[in-house]
Structures are given as C-alpha cells and as structure tokens.
Amino acid sequence: VKGVRFREFPLGNLENILNDVDVLYMTRIQRERFPEGPEGEQEYIRVSREYRLTREMIDRARPKERFRIMHPLPKIDEIEADVDKTDYAYYFQQAKNGLYVRKALLLLVTGVI
C-alpha cells in the first residue's frame, strides 16, 4: 500500500526475522478468541509461548539501528519487560502519538478547531 513493502510472518521462531525487518508490530494473543475448556486453554498456552519477544532474542539478533518494535498496548507477556528499556521499544511513543491524534479528533468533531 502506498509503496510500502510489508510481510506477514506466521508463528514460529521470531528471532529468525529480527534482522530482516525495520518494524516489528506485535499484538497480544487474545485468550477470548480460543475455545472455552481445557483444550482451548492448552492451545492458548502453546501459541502464547511461541509468540514472545525477549531481550536475549534481540541481543543475539542485533537488529539494525532503525529497528522499532510496535504494539497497540496493553501488553501482557508477549514482550518481556526488559525490552521496554531498549531503544527499539517504540510502543510507548506510539501510545503517546495516539493520544494526540485522539485529542485533535475530539477537538475537530466538537467544533473547537
């Protein structure tokens, strides 16, 4: 779209793609999307373990300087808390930018601007 190249990666070894992307957009695994009962819970646990980003993964991969990690928040445990301290963690800035956009839209629709 608009000349921006993107690829969607299936679940698997997340570490293998860290050097190949400029932006990693992660979302949480939504427990409510799995069937109720023990089978659904087991599937949720299996998938959530595969879909986890750790500081060690980033350190081993050594992605490009411009690499950014984005997430719509709130995050549960798909991104380890130590990742928050890296220069790659952009999700808090992403949330801050979203706040300004929502404020501007509210001002616009209420006729203030």
PDB file of N, CA and C in Angstrom:
ATOM      1  N   VAL A   1       0.844  -1.166   0.000  1.00  0.00           N
ATOM      2  CA  VAL A   1       0.000   0.000   0.000  1.00  0.00           C
ATOM      3  C   VAL A   1       0.898   1.241   0.000  1.00  0.00           C
ATOM      4  N   LYS A   2       0.632   2.185  -0.873  1.00  0.00           N
ATOM      5  CA  LYS A   2       1.388   3.435  -0.951  1.00  0.00           C
ATOM      6  C   LYS A   2       2.895   3.192  -1.109  1.00  0.00           C
ATOM      7  N   GLY A   3       3.261   2.082  -1.747  1.00  0.00           N
ATOM      8  CA  GLY A   3       4.665   1.791  -1.990  1.00  0.00           C
ATOM      9  C   GLY A   3       5.418   1.245  -0.787  1.00  0.00           C
ATOM     10  N   VAL A   4       4.702   0.957   0.298  1.00  0.00           N
ATOM     11  CA  VAL A   4       5.349   0.407   1.487  1.00  0.00           C
ATOM     12  C   VAL A   4       5.322  -1.112   1.384  1.00  0.00           C
ATOM     13  N   ARG A   5       6.492  -1.701   1.475  1.00  0.00           N
ATOM     14  CA  ARG A   5       6.562  -3.160   1.425  1.00  0.00           C
ATOM     15  C   ARG A   5       6.333  -3.713   2.829  1.00  0.00           C
ATOM     16  N   PHE A   6       5.564  -4.777   2.901  1.00  0.00           N
ATOM     17  CA  PHE A   6       5.376  -5.425   4.190  1.00  0.00           C
ATOM     18  C   PHE A   6       5.245  -6.924   3.973  1.00  0.00           C
ATOM     19  N   ARG A   7       5.543  -7.647   5.026  1.00  0.00           N
ATOM     20  CA  ARG A   7       5.388  -9.100   5.014  1.00  0.00           C
ATOM     21  C   ARG A   7       4.744  -9.504   6.331  1.00  0.00           C
ATOM     22  N   GLU A   8       3.917 -10.499   6.265  1.00  0.00           N
ATOM     23  CA  GLU A   8       3.299 -11.061   7.457  1.00  0.00           C
ATOM     24  C   GLU A   8       3.958 -12.410   7.706  1.00  0.00           C
ATOM     25  N   PHE A   9       4.401 -12.623   8.934  1.00  0.00           N
ATOM     26  CA  PHE A   9       5.092 -13.849   9.272  1.00  0.00           C
ATOM     27  C   PHE A   9       4.204 -14.718  10.147  1.00  0.00           C
ATOM     28  N   PRO A  10       4.160 -16.021   9.872  1.00  0.00           N
ATOM     29  CA  PRO A  10       3.393 -16.922  10.724  1.00  0.00           C
ATOM     30  C   PRO A  10       4.116 -17.143  12.047  1.00  0.00           C
ATOM     31  N   LEU A  11       3.403 -17.718  12.992  1.00  0.00           N
ATOM     32  CA  LEU A  11       4.052 -18.074  14.249  1.00  0.00           C
ATOM     33  C   LEU A  11       5.237 -18.970  13.963  1.00  0.00           C
ATOM     34  N   GLY A  12       6.217 -18.847  14.752  1.00  0.00           N
ATOM     35  CA  GLY A  12       7.415 -19.648  14.580  1.00  0.00           C
ATOM     36  C   GLY A  12       8.538 -19.001  15.355  1.00  0.00           C
ATOM     37  N   ASN A  13       9.734 -19.141  14.858  1.00  0.00           N
ATOM     38  CA  ASN A  13      10.879 -18.585  15.551  1.00  0.00           C
ATOM     39  C   ASN A  13      10.998 -17.100  15.236  1.00  0.00           C
ATOM     40  N   LEU A  14      10.504 -16.280  16.119  1.00  0.00           N
ATOM     41  CA  LEU A  14      10.502 -14.830  15.958  1.00  0.00           C
ATOM     42  C   LEU A  14      11.909 -14.269  15.794  1.00  0.00           C
ATOM     43  N   GLU A  15      12.844 -14.874  16.479  1.00  0.00           N
ATOM     44  CA  GLU A  15      14.229 -14.406  16.438  1.00  0.00           C
ATOM     45  C   GLU A  15      14.807 -14.434  15.030  1.00  0.00           C
ATOM     46  N   ASN A  16      14.337 -15.369  14.199  1.00  0.00           N
ATOM     47  CA  ASN A  16      14.869 -15.507  12.843  1.00  0.00           C
ATOM     48  C   ASN A  16      14.566 -14.321  11.937  1.00  0.00           C
ATOM     49  N   ILE A  17      13.565 -13.518  12.259  1.00  0.00           N
ATOM     50  CA  ILE A  17      13.197 -12.416  11.368  1.00  0.00           C
ATOM     51  C   ILE A  17      13.684 -11.055  11.854  1.00  0.00           C
ATOM     52  N   LEU A  18      14.239 -10.974  13.050  1.00  0.00           N
ATOM     53  CA  LEU A  18      14.579  -9.676  13.630  1.00  0.00           C
ATOM     54  C   LEU A  18      15.556  -8.863  12.782  1.00  0.00           C
ATOM     55  N   ASN A  19      16.451  -9.509  12.084  1.00  0.00           N
ATOM     56  CA  ASN A  19      17.412  -8.781  11.249  1.00  0.00           C
ATOM     57  C   ASN A  19      16.854  -8.450   9.868  1.00  0.00           C
ATOM     58  N   ASP A  20      15.682  -8.978   9.549  1.00  0.00           N
ATOM     59  CA  ASP A  20      15.112  -8.785   8.217  1.00  0.00           C
ATOM     60  C   ASP A  20      14.038  -7.715   8.158  1.00  0.00           C
ATOM     61  N   VAL A  21      13.670  -7.144   9.294  1.00  0.00           N
ATOM     62  CA  VAL A  21      12.576  -6.180   9.315  1.00  0.00           C
ATOM     63  C   VAL A  21      13.028  -4.870   9.954  1.00  0.00           C
ATOM     64  N   ASP A  22      12.401  -3.780   9.545  1.00  0.00           N
ATOM     65  CA  ASP A  22      12.652  -2.485  10.163  1.00  0.00           C
ATOM     66  C   ASP A  22      11.687  -2.237  11.313  1.00  0.00           C
ATOM     67  N   VAL A  23      10.465  -2.768  11.183  1.00  0.00           N
ATOM     68  CA  VAL A  23       9.436  -2.585  12.200  1.00  0.00           C
ATOM     69  C   VAL A  23       8.821  -3.949  12.496  1.00  0.00           C
ATOM     70  N   LEU A  24       8.751  -4.267  13.765  1.00  0.00           N
ATOM     71  CA  LEU A  24       8.063  -5.472  14.214  1.00  0.00           C
ATOM     72  C   LEU A  24       6.814  -5.017  14.948  1.00  0.00           C
ATOM     73  N   TYR A  25       5.649  -5.322  14.387  1.00  0.00           N
ATOM     74  CA  TYR A  25       4.387  -4.931  15.008  1.00  0.00           C
ATOM     75  C   TYR A  25       3.804  -6.169  15.654  1.00  0.00           C
ATOM     76  N   MET A  26       3.756  -6.148  16.969  1.00  0.00           N
ATOM     77  CA  MET A  26       3.242  -7.288  17.721  1.00  0.00           C
ATOM     78  C   MET A  26       1.900  -6.934  18.348  1.00  0.00           C
ATOM     79  N   THR A  27       1.093  -7.939  18.562  1.00  0.00           N
ATOM     80  CA  THR A  27      -0.142  -7.781  19.315  1.00  0.00           C
ATOM     81  C   THR A  27      -0.196  -8.910  20.329  1.00  0.00           C
ATOM     82  N   ARG A  28      -1.081  -8.773  21.288  1.00  0.00           N
ATOM     83  CA  ARG A  28      -1.198  -9.841  22.280  1.00  0.00           C
ATOM     84  C   ARG A  28      -2.037 -10.977  21.717  1.00  0.00           C
ATOM     85  N   ILE A  29      -1.806 -12.156  22.231  1.00  0.00           N
ATOM     86  CA  ILE A  29      -2.653 -13.294  21.901  1.00  0.00           C
ATOM     87  C   ILE A  29      -3.910 -13.145  22.749  1.00  0.00           C
ATOM     88  N   GLN A  30      -5.044 -13.090  22.127  1.00  0.00           N
ATOM     89  CA  GLN A  30      -6.292 -12.831  22.843  1.00  0.00           C
ATOM     90  C   GLN A  30      -6.905 -14.145  23.315  1.00  0.00           C
ATOM     91  N   ARG A  31      -6.848 -14.345  24.614  1.00  0.00           N
ATOM     92  CA  ARG A  31      -7.363 -15.571  25.228  1.00  0.00           C
ATOM     93  C   ARG A  31      -8.828 -15.807  24.856  1.00  0.00           C
ATOM     94  N   GLU A  32      -9.595 -14.716  24.753  1.00  0.00           N
ATOM     95  CA  GLU A  32     -11.021 -14.850  24.475  1.00  0.00           C
ATOM     96  C   GLU A  32     -11.314 -15.386  23.073  1.00  0.00           C
ATOM     97  N   ARG A  33     -10.322 -15.445  22.225  1.00  0.00           N
ATOM     98  CA  ARG A  33     -10.515 -15.964  20.866  1.00  0.00           C
ATOM     99  C   ARG A  33     -10.352 -17.483  20.790  1.00  0.00           C
ATOM    100  N   PHE A  34      -9.957 -18.100  21.899  1.00  0.00           N
ATOM    101  CA  PHE A  34      -9.779 -19.541  21.942  1.00  0.00           C
ATOM    102  C   PHE A  34     -11.022 -20.191  22.551  1.00  0.00           C
ATOM    103  N   PRO A  35     -11.298 -21.430  22.171  1.00  0.00           N
ATOM    104  CA  PRO A  35     -12.474 -22.110  22.735  1.00  0.00           C
ATOM    105  C   PRO A  35     -12.367 -22.240  24.257  1.00  0.00           C
ATOM    106  N   GLU A  36     -13.504 -22.268  24.910  1.00  0.00           N
ATOM    107  CA  GLU A  36     -13.510 -22.485  26.351  1.00  0.00           C
ATOM    108  C   GLU A  36     -13.164 -23.938  26.637  1.00  0.00           C
ATOM    109  N   GLY A  37     -12.656 -24.174  27.820  1.00  0.00           N
ATOM    110  CA  GLY A  37     -12.349 -25.539  28.232  1.00  0.00           C
ATOM    111  C   GLY A  37     -10.864 -25.827  28.186  1.00  0.00           C
ATOM    112  N   PRO A  38     -10.493 -27.015  28.621  1.00  0.00           N
ATOM    113  CA  PRO A  38      -9.070 -27.371  28.729  1.00  0.00           C
ATOM    114  C   PRO A  38      -8.329 -27.370  27.390  1.00  0.00           C
ATOM    115  N   GLU A  39      -9.000 -27.791  26.317  1.00  0.00           N
ATOM    116  CA  GLU A  39      -8.325 -27.816  25.011  1.00  0.00           C
ATOM    117  C   GLU A  39      -7.993 -26.407  24.539  1.00  0.00           C
ATOM    118  N   GLY A  40      -8.942 -25.498  24.706  1.00  0.00           N
ATOM    119  CA  GLY A  40      -8.705 -24.110  24.318  1.00  0.00           C
ATOM    120  C   GLY A  40      -7.611 -23.471  25.151  1.00  0.00           C
ATOM    121  N   GLU A  41      -7.591 -23.775  26.430  1.00  0.00           N
ATOM    122  CA  GLU A  41      -6.558 -23.236  27.316  1.00  0.00           C
ATOM    123  C   GLU A  41      -5.182 -23.766  26.939  1.00  0.00           C
ATOM    124  N   GLN A  42      -5.095 -25.045  26.613  1.00  0.00           N
ATOM    125  CA  GLN A  42      -3.815 -25.628  26.195  1.00  0.00           C
ATOM    126  C   GLN A  42      -3.320 -24.994  24.895  1.00  0.00           C
ATOM    127  N   GLU A  43      -4.238 -24.773  23.955  1.00  0.00           N
ATOM    128  CA  GLU A  43      -3.858 -24.144  22.681  1.00  0.00           C
ATOM    129  C   GLU A  43      -3.391 -22.710  22.910  1.00  0.00           C
ATOM    130  N   TYR A  44      -4.094 -21.978  23.776  1.00  0.00           N
ATOM    131  CA  TYR A  44      -3.692 -20.612  24.109  1.00  0.00           C
ATOM    132  C   TYR A  44      -2.276 -20.595  24.684  1.00  0.00           C
ATOM    133  N   ILE A  45      -1.996 -21.462  25.618  1.00  0.00           N
ATOM    134  CA  ILE A  45      -0.667 -21.526  26.246  1.00  0.00           C
ATOM    135  C   ILE A  45       0.397 -21.862  25.207  1.00  0.00           C
ATOM    136  N   ARG A  46       0.105 -22.829  24.337  1.00  0.00           N
ATOM    137  CA  ARG A  46       1.073 -23.222  23.309  1.00  0.00           C
ATOM    138  C   ARG A  46       1.404 -22.050  22.388  1.00  0.00           C
ATOM    139  N   VAL A  47       0.376 -21.368  21.911  1.00  0.00           N
ATOM    140  CA  VAL A  47       0.578 -20.257  20.982  1.00  0.00           C
ATOM    141  C   VAL A  47       1.275 -19.089  21.678  1.00  0.00           C
ATOM    142  N   SER A  48       0.868 -18.769  22.886  1.00  0.00           N
ATOM    143  CA  SER A  48       1.464 -17.616  23.575  1.00  0.00           C
ATOM    144  C   SER A  48       2.939 -17.842  23.879  1.00  0.00           C
ATOM    145  N   ARG A  49       3.356 -19.081  24.057  1.00  0.00           N
ATOM    146  CA  ARG A  49       4.789 -19.359  24.285  1.00  0.00           C
ATOM    147  C   ARG A  49       5.606 -19.149  23.016  1.00  0.00           C
ATOM    148  N   GLU A  50       5.004 -19.429  21.866  1.00  0.00           N
ATOM    149  CA  GLU A  50       5.711 -19.246  20.599  1.00  0.00           C
ATOM    150  C   GLU A  50       5.824 -17.770  20.224  1.00  0.00           C
ATOM    151  N   TYR A  51       4.962 -16.973  20.761  1.00  0.00           N
ATOM    152  CA  TYR A  51       4.811 -15.580  20.358  1.00  0.00           C
ATOM    153  C   TYR A  51       5.264 -14.681  21.501  1.00  0.00           C
ATOM    154  N   ARG A  52       6.567 -14.722  21.790  1.00  0.00           N
ATOM    155  CA  ARG A  52       7.122 -13.978  22.910  1.00  0.00           C
ATOM    156  C   ARG A  52       8.467 -13.404  22.498  1.00  0.00           C
ATOM    157  N   LEU A  53       8.644 -12.103  22.738  1.00  0.00           N
ATOM    158  CA  LEU A  53       9.883 -11.422  22.397  1.00  0.00           C
ATOM    159  C   LEU A  53      10.650 -11.123  23.680  1.00  0.00           C
ATOM    160  N   THR A  54      11.905 -11.555  23.729  1.00  0.00           N
ATOM    161  CA  THR A  54      12.735 -11.337  24.915  1.00  0.00           C
ATOM    162  C   THR A  54      13.928 -10.456  24.580  1.00  0.00           C
ATOM    163  N   ARG A  55      14.509  -9.878  25.602  1.00  0.00           N
ATOM    164  CA  ARG A  55      15.710  -9.054  25.435  1.00  0.00           C
ATOM    165  C   ARG A  55      16.856  -9.898  24.878  1.00  0.00           C
ATOM    166  N   GLU A  56      16.953 -11.132  25.333  1.00  0.00           N
ATOM    167  CA  GLU A  56      18.018 -12.024  24.850  1.00  0.00           C
ATOM    168  C   GLU A  56      17.903 -12.273  23.351  1.00  0.00           C
ATOM    169  N   MET A  57      16.678 -12.407  22.857  1.00  0.00           N
ATOM    170  CA  MET A  57      16.471 -12.608  21.422  1.00  0.00           C
ATOM    171  C   MET A  57      16.988 -11.405  20.643  1.00  0.00           C
ATOM    172  N   ILE A  58      16.678 -10.223  21.142  1.00  0.00           N
ATOM    173  CA  ILE A  58      17.124  -9.000  20.469  1.00  0.00           C
ATOM    174  C   ILE A  58      18.640  -8.884  20.528  1.00  0.00           C
ATOM    175  N   ASP A  59      19.217  -9.153  21.682  1.00  0.00           N
ATOM    176  CA  ASP A  59      20.671  -9.063  21.843  1.00  0.00           C
ATOM    177  C   ASP A  59      21.398 -10.037  20.928  1.00  0.00           C
ATOM    178  N   ARG A  60      20.873 -11.243  20.786  1.00  0.00           N
ATOM    179  CA  ARG A  60      21.506 -12.228  19.900  1.00  0.00           C
ATOM    180  C   ARG A  60      21.356 -11.835  18.444  1.00  0.00           C
ATOM    181  N   ALA A  61      20.201 -11.306  18.071  1.00  0.00           N
ATOM    182  CA  ALA A  61      19.940 -10.968  16.667  1.00  0.00           C
ATOM    183  C   ALA A  61      20.666  -9.700  16.245  1.00  0.00           C
ATOM    184  N   ARG A  62      20.821  -8.753  17.161  1.00  0.00           N
ATOM    185  CA  ARG A  62      21.444  -7.461  16.864  1.00  0.00           C
ATOM    186  C   ARG A  62      20.818  -6.800  15.637  1.00  0.00           C
ATOM    187  N   PRO A  63      19.551  -6.417  15.728  1.00  0.00           N
ATOM    188  CA  PRO A  63      18.882  -5.793  14.573  1.00  0.00           C
ATOM    189  C   PRO A  63      19.476  -4.420  14.246  1.00  0.00           C
ATOM    190  N   LYS A  64      19.050  -3.903  13.103  1.00  0.00           N
ATOM    191  CA  LYS A  64      19.525  -2.598  12.638  1.00  0.00           C
ATOM    192  C   LYS A  64      19.195  -1.492  13.633  1.00  0.00           C
ATOM    193  N   GLU A  65      19.949  -0.434  13.580  1.00  0.00           N
ATOM    194  CA  GLU A  65      19.751   0.701  14.484  1.00  0.00           C
ATOM    195  C   GLU A  65      18.347   1.287  14.365  1.00  0.00           C
ATOM    196  N   ARG A  66      17.795   1.304  13.152  1.00  0.00           N
ATOM    197  CA  ARG A  66      16.477   1.911  12.948  1.00  0.00           C
ATOM    198  C   ARG A  66      15.314   0.959  13.276  1.00  0.00           C
ATOM    199  N   PHE A  67      15.609  -0.240  13.709  1.00  0.00           N
ATOM    200  CA  PHE A  67      14.601  -1.236  14.062  1.00  0.00           C
ATOM    201  C   PHE A  67      13.695  -0.700  15.160  1.00  0.00           C
ATOM    202  N   ARG A  68      12.378  -0.896  15.015  1.00  0.00           N
ATOM    203  CA  ARG A  68      11.401  -0.451  16.011  1.00  0.00           C
ATOM    204  C   ARG A  68      10.419  -1.581  16.293  1.00  0.00           C
ATOM    205  N   ILE A  69      10.036  -1.678  17.551  1.00  0.00           N
ATOM    206  CA  ILE A  69       9.016  -2.627  17.966  1.00  0.00           C
ATOM    207  C   ILE A  69       7.777  -1.826  18.312  1.00  0.00           C
ATOM    208  N   MET A  70       6.648  -2.190  17.711  1.00  0.00           N
ATOM    209  CA  MET A  70       5.394  -1.502  17.976  1.00  0.00           C
ATOM    210  C   MET A  70       4.391  -2.503  18.547  1.00  0.00           C
ATOM    211  N   HIS A  71       3.445  -1.979  19.315  1.00  0.00           N
ATOM    212  CA  HIS A  71       2.428  -2.806  19.964  1.00  0.00           C
ATOM    213  C   HIS A  71       1.278  -1.878  20.341  1.00  0.00           C
ATOM    214  N   PRO A  72       0.027  -2.293  20.162  1.00  0.00           N
ATOM    215  CA  PRO A  72      -1.088  -1.395  20.459  1.00  0.00           C
ATOM    216  C   PRO A  72      -1.347  -1.197  21.957  1.00  0.00           C
ATOM    217  N   LEU A  73      -0.733  -1.995  22.803  1.00  0.00           N
ATOM    218  CA  LEU A  73      -0.913  -1.948  24.258  1.00  0.00           C
ATOM    219  C   LEU A  73      -2.375  -2.188  24.626  1.00  0.00           C
ATOM    220  N   PRO A  74      -2.685  -2.728  25.730  1.00  0.00           N
ATOM    221  CA  PRO A  74      -1.749  -3.188  26.754  1.00  0.00           C
ATOM    222  C   PRO A  74      -1.098  -4.497  26.335  1.00  0.00           C
ATOM    223  N   LYS A  75       0.114  -4.672  26.775  1.00  0.00           N
ATOM    224  CA  LYS A  75       0.798  -5.938  26.525  1.00  0.00           C
ATOM    225  C   LYS A  75       0.704  -6.790  27.777  1.00  0.00           C
ATOM    226  N   ILE A  76       0.737  -8.080  27.591  1.00  0.00           N
ATOM    227  CA  ILE A  76       0.649  -8.992  28.728  1.00  0.00           C
ATOM    228  C   ILE A  76       2.046  -9.535  28.985  1.00  0.00           C
ATOM    229  N   ASP A  77       2.413 -10.603  28.310  1.00  0.00           N
ATOM    230  CA  ASP A  77       3.774 -11.102  28.462  1.00  0.00           C
ATOM    231  C   ASP A  77       4.392 -11.488  27.125  1.00  0.00           C
ATOM    232  N   GLU A  78       3.801 -10.991  26.026  1.00  0.00           N
ATOM    233  CA  GLU A  78       4.365 -11.291  24.709  1.00  0.00           C
ATOM    234  C   GLU A  78       5.630 -10.491  24.436  1.00  0.00           C
ATOM    235  N   ILE A  79       5.837  -9.409  25.183  1.00  0.00           N
ATOM    236  CA  ILE A  79       7.089  -8.650  25.106  1.00  0.00           C
ATOM    237  C   ILE A  79       7.619  -8.555  26.535  1.00  0.00           C
ATOM    238  N   GLU A  80       8.783  -9.112  26.748  1.00  0.00           N
ATOM    239  CA  GLU A  80       9.396  -9.109  28.074  1.00  0.00           C
ATOM    240  C   GLU A  80       9.636  -7.676  28.543  1.00  0.00           C
ATOM    241  N   ALA A  81       9.469  -7.430  29.825  1.00  0.00           N
ATOM    242  CA  ALA A  81       9.616  -6.077  30.385  1.00  0.00           C
ATOM    243  C   ALA A  81      10.993  -5.479  30.115  1.00  0.00           C
ATOM    244  N   ASP A  82      12.039  -6.301  30.038  1.00  0.00           N
ATOM    245  CA  ASP A  82      13.388  -5.785  29.749  1.00  0.00           C
ATOM    246  C   ASP A  82      13.482  -5.149  28.367  1.00  0.00           C
ATOM    247  N   VAL A  83      12.621  -5.552  27.455  1.00  0.00           N
ATOM    248  CA  VAL A  83      12.619  -4.976  26.106  1.00  0.00           C
ATOM    249  C   VAL A  83      12.199  -3.508  26.170  1.00  0.00           C
ATOM    250  N   ASP A  84      11.364  -3.162  27.151  1.00  0.00           N
ATOM    251  CA  ASP A  84      10.898  -1.774  27.307  1.00  0.00           C
ATOM    252  C   ASP A  84      12.054  -0.796  27.449  1.00  0.00           C
ATOM    253  N   LYS A  85      13.169  -1.249  27.968  1.00  0.00           N
ATOM    254  CA  LYS A  85      14.321  -0.384  28.246  1.00  0.00           C
ATOM    255  C   LYS A  85      15.234  -0.208  27.039  1.00  0.00           C
ATOM    256  N   THR A  86      14.949  -0.897  25.939  1.00  0.00           N
ATOM    257  CA  THR A  86      15.809  -0.788  24.763  1.00  0.00           C
ATOM    258  C   THR A  86      15.397   0.403  23.909  1.00  0.00           C
ATOM    259  N   ASP A  87      16.304   0.827  23.051  1.00  0.00           N
ATOM    260  CA  ASP A  87      15.989   1.901  22.099  1.00  0.00           C
ATOM    261  C   ASP A  87      15.008   1.433  21.025  1.00  0.00           C
ATOM    262  N   TYR A  88      14.796   0.142  20.921  1.00  0.00           N
ATOM    263  CA  TYR A  88      13.910  -0.404  19.897  1.00  0.00           C
ATOM    264  C   TYR A  88      12.432  -0.316  20.290  1.00  0.00           C
ATOM    265  N   ALA A  89      12.156  -0.254  21.590  1.00  0.00           N
ATOM    266  CA  ALA A  89      10.775  -0.241  22.078  1.00  0.00           C
ATOM    267  C   ALA A  89      10.133   1.094  21.718  1.00  0.00           C
ATOM    268  N   TYR A  90       9.191   1.069  20.829  1.00  0.00           N
ATOM    269  CA  TYR A  90       8.556   2.294  20.339  1.00  0.00           C
ATOM    270  C   TYR A  90       7.083   2.358  20.730  1.00  0.00           C
ATOM    271  N   TYR A  91       6.592   1.359  21.431  1.00  0.00           N
ATOM    272  CA  TYR A  91       5.159   1.277  21.715  1.00  0.00           C
ATOM    273  C   TYR A  91       4.680   2.341  22.677  1.00  0.00           C
ATOM    274  N   PHE A  92       5.528   2.823  23.573  1.00  0.00           N
ATOM    275  CA  PHE A  92       5.079   3.896  24.462  1.00  0.00           C
ATOM    276  C   PHE A  92       4.967   5.221  23.691  1.00  0.00           C
ATOM    277  N   GLN A  93       5.884   5.468  22.765  1.00  0.00           N
ATOM    278  CA  GLN A  93       5.795   6.639  21.889  1.00  0.00           C
ATOM    279  C   GLN A  93       4.583   6.505  20.975  1.00  0.00           C
ATOM    280  N   GLN A  94       4.325   5.296  20.508  1.00  0.00           N
ATOM    281  CA  GLN A  94       3.155   5.020  19.671  1.00  0.00           C
ATOM    282  C   GLN A  94       1.881   5.379  20.428  1.00  0.00           C
ATOM    283  N   ALA A  95       1.789   4.992  21.693  1.00  0.00           N
ATOM    284  CA  ALA A  95       0.608   5.307  22.504  1.00  0.00           C
ATOM    285  C   ALA A  95       0.481   6.814  22.724  1.00  0.00           C
ATOM    286  N   LYS A  96       1.599   7.471  22.969  1.00  0.00           N
ATOM    287  CA  LYS A  96       1.593   8.929  23.167  1.00  0.00           C
ATOM    288  C   LYS A  96       1.115   9.640  21.900  1.00  0.00           C
ATOM    289  N   ASN A  97       1.610   9.205  20.748  1.00  0.00           N
ATOM    290  CA  ASN A  97       1.174   9.800  19.482  1.00  0.00           C
ATOM    291  C   ASN A  97      -0.327   9.586  19.275  1.00  0.00           C
ATOM    292  N   GLY A  98      -0.818   8.407  19.636  1.00  0.00           N
ATOM    293  CA  GLY A  98      -2.243   8.122  19.513  1.00  0.00           C
ATOM    294  C   GLY A  98      -3.090   9.036  20.383  1.00  0.00           C
ATOM    295  N   LEU A  99      -2.574   9.387  21.546  1.00  0.00           N
ATOM    296  CA  LEU A  99      -3.287  10.309  22.433  1.00  0.00           C
ATOM    297  C   LEU A  99      -3.482  11.663  21.753  1.00  0.00           C
ATOM    298  N   TYR A 100      -2.424  12.173  21.134  1.00  0.00           N
ATOM    299  CA  TYR A 100      -2.521  13.461  20.458  1.00  0.00           C
ATOM    300  C   TYR A 100      -3.490  13.419  19.285  1.00  0.00           C
ATOM    301  N   VAL A 101      -3.488  12.320  18.560  1.00  0.00           N
ATOM    302  CA  VAL A 101      -4.415  12.183  17.431  1.00  0.00           C
ATOM    303  C   VAL A 101      -5.857  12.163  17.940  1.00  0.00           C
ATOM    304  N   ARG A 102      -6.121  11.402  19.004  1.00  0.00           N
ATOM    305  CA  ARG A 102      -7.478  11.346  19.548  1.00  0.00           C
ATOM    306  C   ARG A 102      -7.919  12.709  20.082  1.00  0.00           C
ATOM    307  N   LYS A 103      -7.012  13.439  20.723  1.00  0.00           N
ATOM    308  CA  LYS A 103      -7.351  14.782  21.213  1.00  0.00           C
ATOM    309  C   LYS A 103      -7.715  15.699  20.054  1.00  0.00           C
ATOM    310  N   ALA A 104      -6.927  15.656  18.994  1.00  0.00           N
ATOM    311  CA  ALA A 104      -7.191  16.509  17.834  1.00  0.00           C
ATOM    312  C   ALA A 104      -8.537  16.149  17.194  1.00  0.00           C
ATOM    313  N   LEU A 105      -8.825  14.859  17.098  1.00  0.00           N
ATOM    314  CA  LEU A 105     -10.107  14.445  16.523  1.00  0.00           C
ATOM    315  C   LEU A 105     -11.278  14.909  17.377  1.00  0.00           C
ATOM    316  N   LEU A 106     -11.150  14.815  18.686  1.00  0.00           N
ATOM    317  CA  LEU A 106     -12.220  15.289  19.578  1.00  0.00           C
ATOM    318  C   LEU A 106     -12.429  16.794  19.422  1.00  0.00           C
ATOM    319  N   LEU A 107     -11.350  17.546  19.334  1.00  0.00           N
ATOM    320  CA  LEU A 107     -11.458  18.985  19.136  1.00  0.00           C
ATOM    321  C   LEU A 107     -12.125  19.298  17.793  1.00  0.00           C
ATOM    322  N   LEU A 108     -11.776  18.534  16.794  1.00  0.00           N
ATOM    323  CA  LEU A 108     -12.331  18.729  15.451  1.00  0.00           C
ATOM    324  C   LEU A 108     -13.834  18.410  15.425  1.00  0.00           C
ATOM    325  N   VAL A 109     -14.246  17.281  15.979  1.00  0.00           N
ATOM    326  CA  VAL A 109     -15.661  16.905  15.909  1.00  0.00           C
ATOM    327  C   VAL A 109     -16.540  17.725  16.850  1.00  0.00           C
ATOM    328  N   THR A 110     -15.945  18.327  17.866  1.00  0.00           N
ATOM    329  CA  THR A 110     -16.742  19.184  18.768  1.00  0.00           C
ATOM    330  C   THR A 110     -16.762  20.632  18.307  1.00  0.00           C
ATOM    331  N   GLY A 111     -16.070  20.918  17.212  1.00  0.00           N
ATOM    332  CA  GLY A 111     -16.083  22.267  16.653  1.00  0.00           C
ATOM    333  C   GLY A 111     -15.147  23.259  17.310  1.00  0.00           C
ATOM    334  N   VAL A 112     -14.288  22.802  18.191  1.00  0.00           N
ATOM    335  CA  VAL A 112     -13.351  23.713  18.856  1.00  0.00           C
ATOM    336  C   VAL A 112     -12.316  24.219  17.861  1.00  0.00           C
ATOM    337  N   ILE A 113     -11.910  23.376  16.922  1.00  0.00           N
ATOM    338  CA  ILE A 113     -10.978  23.823  15.876  1.00  0.00           C
ATOM    339  C   ILE A 113     -11.592  23.629  14.508  1.00  0.00           C
TER     340      ILE A 113
END
